[in-house]
């Protein structure tokens, strides 16, 4: 039973079926899209059930020859690093579909079809074990996302879409060159071409070579993360994207960057990591503080959340490049947390935008009186984002900072100030939106969350609690694979250090 | 319940049932008997509630229904637990296993769920469930404390709930522990907490957010219990931040007023500054231990590896000092010490029972508790302890000075709290851990009482908080007056009331270690007596200065509010005889010199006398004194303008930096560079200009073509 293949291509199949359906009635299209998005989710749960906890290596591997002449294979596999990112993707997509029922009124069928194509791209990127295949999925993601922004976005959508595409492509192009160079190295060192992850891992590369290759990979990933100062495409893309697009962008697409670092850039070029990590850590910490400061003074809710992503992903990067088991675990955990809590923040902003057609903080105030259920959900999600213990964000942040403090005490000290700043911008935003007098009559008439909207938010909130109170089932599945990556990095670096 | 049956019958019945329950628990023959006994005690408590509710006429049939439902649910859960325990391990079902500490935490937590999901539809049930579950937690805590007493000295009860975090080598489990210190704290939190919950039923009645209020209050109790029962510092931090959250929510409880919401936010942020230091302290601790193979923050493990810590250094500094100071930074936030005390006076925006519970009796003592918990670690860091003592003494004096010039009744009490917490840190700093915790306990009684009394006054006057518009309330609010007077004498340090003993022990220890700080303590004690006397005189004595409205409104509070006052008054009067230091194993500290006791008593009485003279006998004099002092008086009245200072030094620069980043760096510098590069390329290449069609598909096409070309190139080589 090729579970992974089914999982990856089920959304694509759904997209094709959806395209064949008639354009009207809209309700039918929407329901069909939800069903097509729930199928991969069900498959992902099955994947979770079949995943053998405690194993470090890739599992459930599926392979087929693809372009044998160049050593290109179709090969999928899952390990502790990718497992939960796959689950997150499959979990968020149906929620995005459901949330978009009220948001998307134009070209509904196309929107959902593109969303499902995007899901195939995302799942494939996380599961591909052949770098050529990885690259194909990586690029497949780009086009539907650009369309989601460019067609269903806000007034400056074309500008935002182009900026998104240009930034991402500039990075990926260099990565492609690096991948091809590596494949060529495989041929030089072993005699024939190969794009397999393991064969890349086994390569012997010189220090300078590693540094250039790392830079090429890192640029592609750093843009996606986004790492300061490559982040300026993100606020524009978020502000212009429709709610569903923002959720997928923040929830999953940004993780492509951090996943790329953990899966490829760090283990493939351990020598370069040693040289580059001071720079990356410095940029990550800068991003934490800088993103938080800029978020503080944003008048637009969506921009505020977008900049908060810059800050949060800075934490993730700090965790990954600290290279201690605790910090990397925290980093990976924080990727999931960010996907949930920031995704939920975008959903909440979208819900209020649908009602009031404004995202300006100044237009709100006193919403607790008008929409208490909304306010309560917002509170939990906001606190998860702040990193309050008992909710998911704390576990990630704590492990990152704890693990990073050993190798990077001063950087971690600066990063810890992000804990204060994070509370500052989120609490202040919440205060201005939810607390205070209900001054505007148009806010007084707001309707509280509908059943559909609750169905979107409640699963996320429940997961925020679960991951905060009982992270063990997650961490225990991640750890072996993380340890394996770190052991590889250590083993590659040790002889180098000894030689010095 | 037949109509007209007097309240006392029910109270009597309830007392009998409760006594039977207590006996059953103390006998602790086997698991079933003890559970039944707890049930009896719970039911006794609930009977009291229902009886009171009936006699106050504020309940309907729903109460009983929900009450029965709650009890039934609890019993079902308990029964299930017993069956499971029997099923899992037939041999070890003895009393040791039964006092599972988790119930102390889970009972109030269950209340949170109840209030959130059902509360708005069943206000009447909230009135029973809210306080009832805290009372039940108190009962379990009492049982657990008796179990602890049965153990040999130094014994602890542990309850391993589950493995919480395990990442890399680091582990932090959800483990609760009960030793003498946490037992004292748990009893204070649940006991005083229970009384304040009961009081709140009266104080908050009719408020639109009644269920929300009790959800927050129960959540607070849960978090505070996690804090005091936590076996490792990460779990402690969960409670630590949790109580901060509840404080934030409760300060901003009446959120419609922007200043309340702002005060809540200020409290959370100032606390978070301290918490950042606390976290860094934990990191230093973990890595120091971890480099020797102990990746843990268990308190017991830390105490076991003190040798490792003693000699370790970080950046040339001894680790215990660095850790001690960083953790103390967290304590200055949570326990409102210099320089992070600024949030506490503003926190009085919350409902008054909240001020009593959170911002006087329990949460703000968390920092004191934390240092007492880690006293073995602090013993390795005399330098850190000196800082603690100096900060504590300075805060005690500084806040007492401010308190003398405030006219808002709650603000006086807020600064008084800051000052009294300073005493506790002074005690910790000079090594008198037992005395500090003792003062924590007595302070919980009399300060909670003062706040609840103030709340009763505010309630009775229809919201008036300015003492300049009070006066002469003694006859009209007798219970409030007498209980508050008891608390006032206790905090002033009049023997033999509670405050006298605990404060005296701290001051005498300070004299032994650092005499200067002892003097500071005495001066602050005199000021304490003065401002407390001033508060009592302005509020209850002299002639009435009530506004016309308040004059009509004034009334004594209902029994549901005055009864907790009376019970707390017992604590304030007799709390000094509790053997708290001895319980904690600090017997050697007691015994202040007689001369010092006499001096302290003289200062207390003198301060009270001065207040009486100035504010009752010669009410015109204070204004003249104030005029004579001129600018200085104004400065004290304005609380030394510390808020304004912080605003200018911290907040404005921060926002200025944020503005520069948001309006300068991001759009101009970074985007400008990127666009500039793009334009440069465009200008130098006609091809590029044609490529920039703005059509995404074109870009994608070019991209794929380029990729294929590159691929072809490499393959063809």
mmCIF file of C-alpha atoms in Angstrom, chain A residues 70 135 139 143 146-147 162-163 167 169 173 176-177 180 184 229 231-232 290 293-294 296-298 307 325-326 329 368-369 372 379 383 386-389 394 398-399 401-403 405-407 413 416 419-420 423-424 427-428 430-431 435-437 468-472 475 479, chain B residues 120 162-170 208 212 216 234 237-238 241 245 248-249 255-256 258 261-262 265 268-269 272-273 276 279-280 282-284 286-287 291 297 314 654-655 657-659 661-663 665-666 670-671 674 694 696-697 699-700 703 707 710-711 714-715 717:
data_model
loop_
_atom_site.group_PDB
_atom_site.id
_atom_site.type_symbol
_atom_site.label_atom_id
_atom_site.label_comp_id
_atom_site.label_asym_id
_atom_site.label_seq_id
_atom_site.Cartn_x
_atom_site.Cartn_y
_atom_site.Cartn_z
ATOM 1 C CA UNK A 70 20.521 10.655 -14.572
ATOM 2 C CA UNK A 135 13.078 20.512 -6.249
ATOM 3 C CA UNK A 139 8.682 24.712 -7.502
ATOM 4 C CA UNK A 143 2.950 28.777 -8.757
ATOM 5 C CA UNK A 146 1.520 33.106 -6.390
ATOM 6 C CA UNK A 147 -1.897 32.709 -7.995
ATOM 7 C CA UNK A 162 5.530 39.353 -8.102
ATOM 8 C CA UNK A 163 7.623 40.251 -5.102
ATOM 9 C CA UNK A 167 12.330 36.635 -3.981
ATOM 10 C CA UNK A 169 12.866 32.204 -7.354
ATOM 11 C CA UNK A 173 17.631 29.126 -8.730
ATOM 12 C CA UNK A 176 19.055 24.229 -8.262
ATOM 13 C CA UNK A 177 22.570 25.007 -9.418
ATOM 14 C CA UNK A 180 23.063 19.893 -9.967
ATOM 15 C CA UNK A 184 27.757 15.962 -10.725
ATOM 16 C CA UNK A 229 16.907 40.964 6.209
ATOM 17 C CA UNK A 231 11.802 39.205 5.042
ATOM 18 C CA UNK A 232 10.284 42.211 3.313
ATOM 19 C CA UNK A 290 13.551 43.520 14.928
ATOM 20 C CA UNK A 293 9.712 45.945 17.341
ATOM 21 C CA UNK A 294 8.275 46.479 13.893
ATOM 22 C CA UNK A 296 4.611 46.668 17.809
ATOM 23 C CA UNK A 297 3.932 49.796 15.768
ATOM 24 C CA UNK A 298 1.927 48.265 12.933
ATOM 25 C CA UNK A 307 5.998 40.676 11.417
ATOM 26 C CA UNK A 325 19.482 18.168 20.655
ATOM 27 C CA UNK A 326 17.295 20.232 22.971
ATOM 28 C CA UNK A 329 13.840 19.717 19.118
ATOM 29 C CA UNK A 368 -15.376 41.561 24.122
ATOM 30 C CA UNK A 369 -18.746 43.120 24.778
ATOM 31 C CA UNK A 372 -17.300 37.369 23.604
ATOM 32 C CA UNK A 379 -7.260 35.335 23.850
ATOM 33 C CA UNK A 383 -1.454 33.677 24.558
ATOM 34 C CA UNK A 386 3.028 34.895 23.437
ATOM 35 C CA UNK A 387 4.414 31.584 24.682
ATOM 36 C CA UNK A 388 2.445 31.217 27.860
ATOM 37 C CA UNK A 389 3.293 28.018 29.741
ATOM 38 C CA UNK A 394 6.090 27.880 25.593
ATOM 39 C CA UNK A 398 11.731 27.277 26.228
ATOM 40 C CA UNK A 399 13.533 24.359 24.614
ATOM 41 C CA UNK A 401 16.386 29.105 24.475
ATOM 42 C CA UNK A 402 17.456 26.429 26.915
ATOM 43 C CA UNK A 403 19.285 24.451 24.268
ATOM 44 C CA UNK A 405 22.113 29.018 25.867
ATOM 45 C CA UNK A 406 25.060 26.618 26.139
ATOM 46 C CA UNK A 407 26.696 27.343 22.791
ATOM 47 C CA UNK A 413 20.186 36.465 26.289
ATOM 48 C CA UNK A 416 15.135 36.070 25.635
ATOM 49 C CA UNK A 419 9.896 36.960 25.177
ATOM 50 C CA UNK A 420 9.112 40.365 26.655
ATOM 51 C CA UNK A 423 4.146 39.926 25.001
ATOM 52 C CA UNK A 424 4.324 43.662 24.351
ATOM 53 C CA UNK A 427 -0.985 42.220 24.472
ATOM 54 C CA UNK A 428 -1.088 45.783 23.268
ATOM 55 C CA UNK A 430 -5.290 42.628 22.018
ATOM 56 C CA UNK A 431 -5.964 45.473 24.405
ATOM 57 C CA UNK A 435 -10.705 45.724 25.537
ATOM 58 C CA UNK A 436 -11.800 49.276 26.113
ATOM 59 C CA UNK A 437 -15.217 50.786 25.471
ATOM 60 C CA UNK A 468 1.414 22.627 25.604
ATOM 61 C CA UNK A 469 0.289 20.217 28.276
ATOM 62 C CA UNK A 470 1.467 16.938 26.844
ATOM 63 C CA UNK A 471 4.269 17.416 24.338
ATOM 64 C CA UNK A 472 5.855 14.033 25.036
ATOM 65 C CA UNK A 475 8.933 15.156 21.103
ATOM 66 C CA UNK A 479 14.044 13.152 18.840
ATOM 67 C CA UNK B 120 -22.997 31.944 31.841
ATOM 68 C CA UNK B 162 3.235 12.397 33.869
ATOM 69 C CA UNK B 163 6.329 13.013 31.804
ATOM 70 C CA UNK B 164 5.942 16.511 30.541
ATOM 71 C CA UNK B 165 8.962 17.610 28.529
ATOM 72 C CA UNK B 166 11.799 15.379 27.406
ATOM 73 C CA UNK B 167 13.950 16.808 24.648
ATOM 74 C CA UNK B 168 17.518 15.845 24.111
ATOM 75 C CA UNK B 169 19.035 15.095 27.475
ATOM 76 C CA UNK B 170 16.770 17.552 29.267
ATOM 77 C CA UNK B 208 -22.261 40.924 34.192
ATOM 78 C CA UNK B 212 -15.870 34.956 33.900
ATOM 79 C CA UNK B 216 -10.282 33.547 36.312
ATOM 80 C CA UNK B 234 10.071 24.533 34.899
ATOM 81 C CA UNK B 237 7.513 28.572 36.006
ATOM 82 C CA UNK B 238 4.229 27.299 34.566
ATOM 83 C CA UNK B 241 3.455 32.704 34.450
ATOM 84 C CA UNK B 245 -1.849 35.709 33.305
ATOM 85 C CA UNK B 248 -3.500 40.369 33.866
ATOM 86 C CA UNK B 249 -7.020 39.164 33.211
ATOM 87 C CA UNK B 255 -12.118 45.943 30.497
ATOM 88 C CA UNK B 256 -14.419 48.678 29.247
ATOM 89 C CA UNK B 258 -9.170 51.707 29.062
ATOM 90 C CA UNK B 261 -6.904 47.180 30.498
ATOM 91 C CA UNK B 262 -3.708 49.218 30.384
ATOM 92 C CA UNK B 265 -1.021 44.886 30.363
ATOM 93 C CA UNK B 268 1.998 41.364 32.606
ATOM 94 C CA UNK B 269 4.824 43.150 30.818
ATOM 95 C CA UNK B 272 7.674 39.355 31.906
ATOM 96 C CA UNK B 273 10.788 41.495 32.235
ATOM 97 C CA UNK B 276 13.119 36.880 31.211
ATOM 98 C CA UNK B 279 14.478 32.071 32.462
ATOM 99 C CA UNK B 280 18.111 33.048 31.994
ATOM 100 C CA UNK B 282 17.257 28.568 34.740
ATOM 101 C CA UNK B 283 19.416 28.275 31.626
ATOM 102 C CA UNK B 284 22.608 28.983 33.553
ATOM 103 C CA UNK B 286 20.699 23.712 33.602
ATOM 104 C CA UNK B 287 23.902 24.121 31.646
ATOM 105 C CA UNK B 291 27.989 19.874 31.825
ATOM 106 C CA UNK B 297 15.749 21.393 37.195
ATOM 107 C CA UNK B 314 30.304 31.512 34.192
ATOM 108 C CA UNK B 654 11.703 51.619 22.575
ATOM 109 C CA UNK B 655 8.843 52.970 20.547
ATOM 110 C CA UNK B 657 13.365 52.504 17.772
ATOM 111 C CA UNK B 658 10.329 50.559 16.601
ATOM 112 C CA UNK B 659 9.239 53.534 14.513
ATOM 113 C CA UNK B 661 12.589 50.155 12.046
ATOM 114 C CA UNK B 662 9.038 50.156 10.738
ATOM 115 C CA UNK B 663 9.162 53.401 8.785
ATOM 116 C CA UNK B 665 14.710 50.452 7.780
ATOM 117 C CA UNK B 666 12.106 48.109 6.382
ATOM 118 C CA UNK B 670 15.945 46.981 2.819
ATOM 119 C CA UNK B 671 13.295 47.303 0.142
ATOM 120 C CA UNK B 674 16.440 45.331 -3.279
ATOM 121 C CA UNK B 694 4.670 41.537 -14.470
ATOM 122 C CA UNK B 696 3.736 35.504 -13.190
ATOM 123 C CA UNK B 697 3.375 32.813 -15.844
ATOM 124 C CA UNK B 699 8.443 34.309 -14.936
ATOM 125 C CA UNK B 700 7.597 30.713 -14.283
ATOM 126 C CA UNK B 703 12.455 29.918 -14.814
ATOM 127 C CA UNK B 707 16.487 25.263 -15.112
ATOM 128 C CA UNK B 710 21.330 24.326 -16.778
ATOM 129 C CA UNK B 711 20.403 20.720 -16.430
ATOM 130 C CA UNK B 714 25.561 19.578 -16.871
ATOM 131 C CA UNK B 715 24.184 16.400 -18.350
ATOM 132 C CA UNK B 717 29.309 17.526 -20.173
#
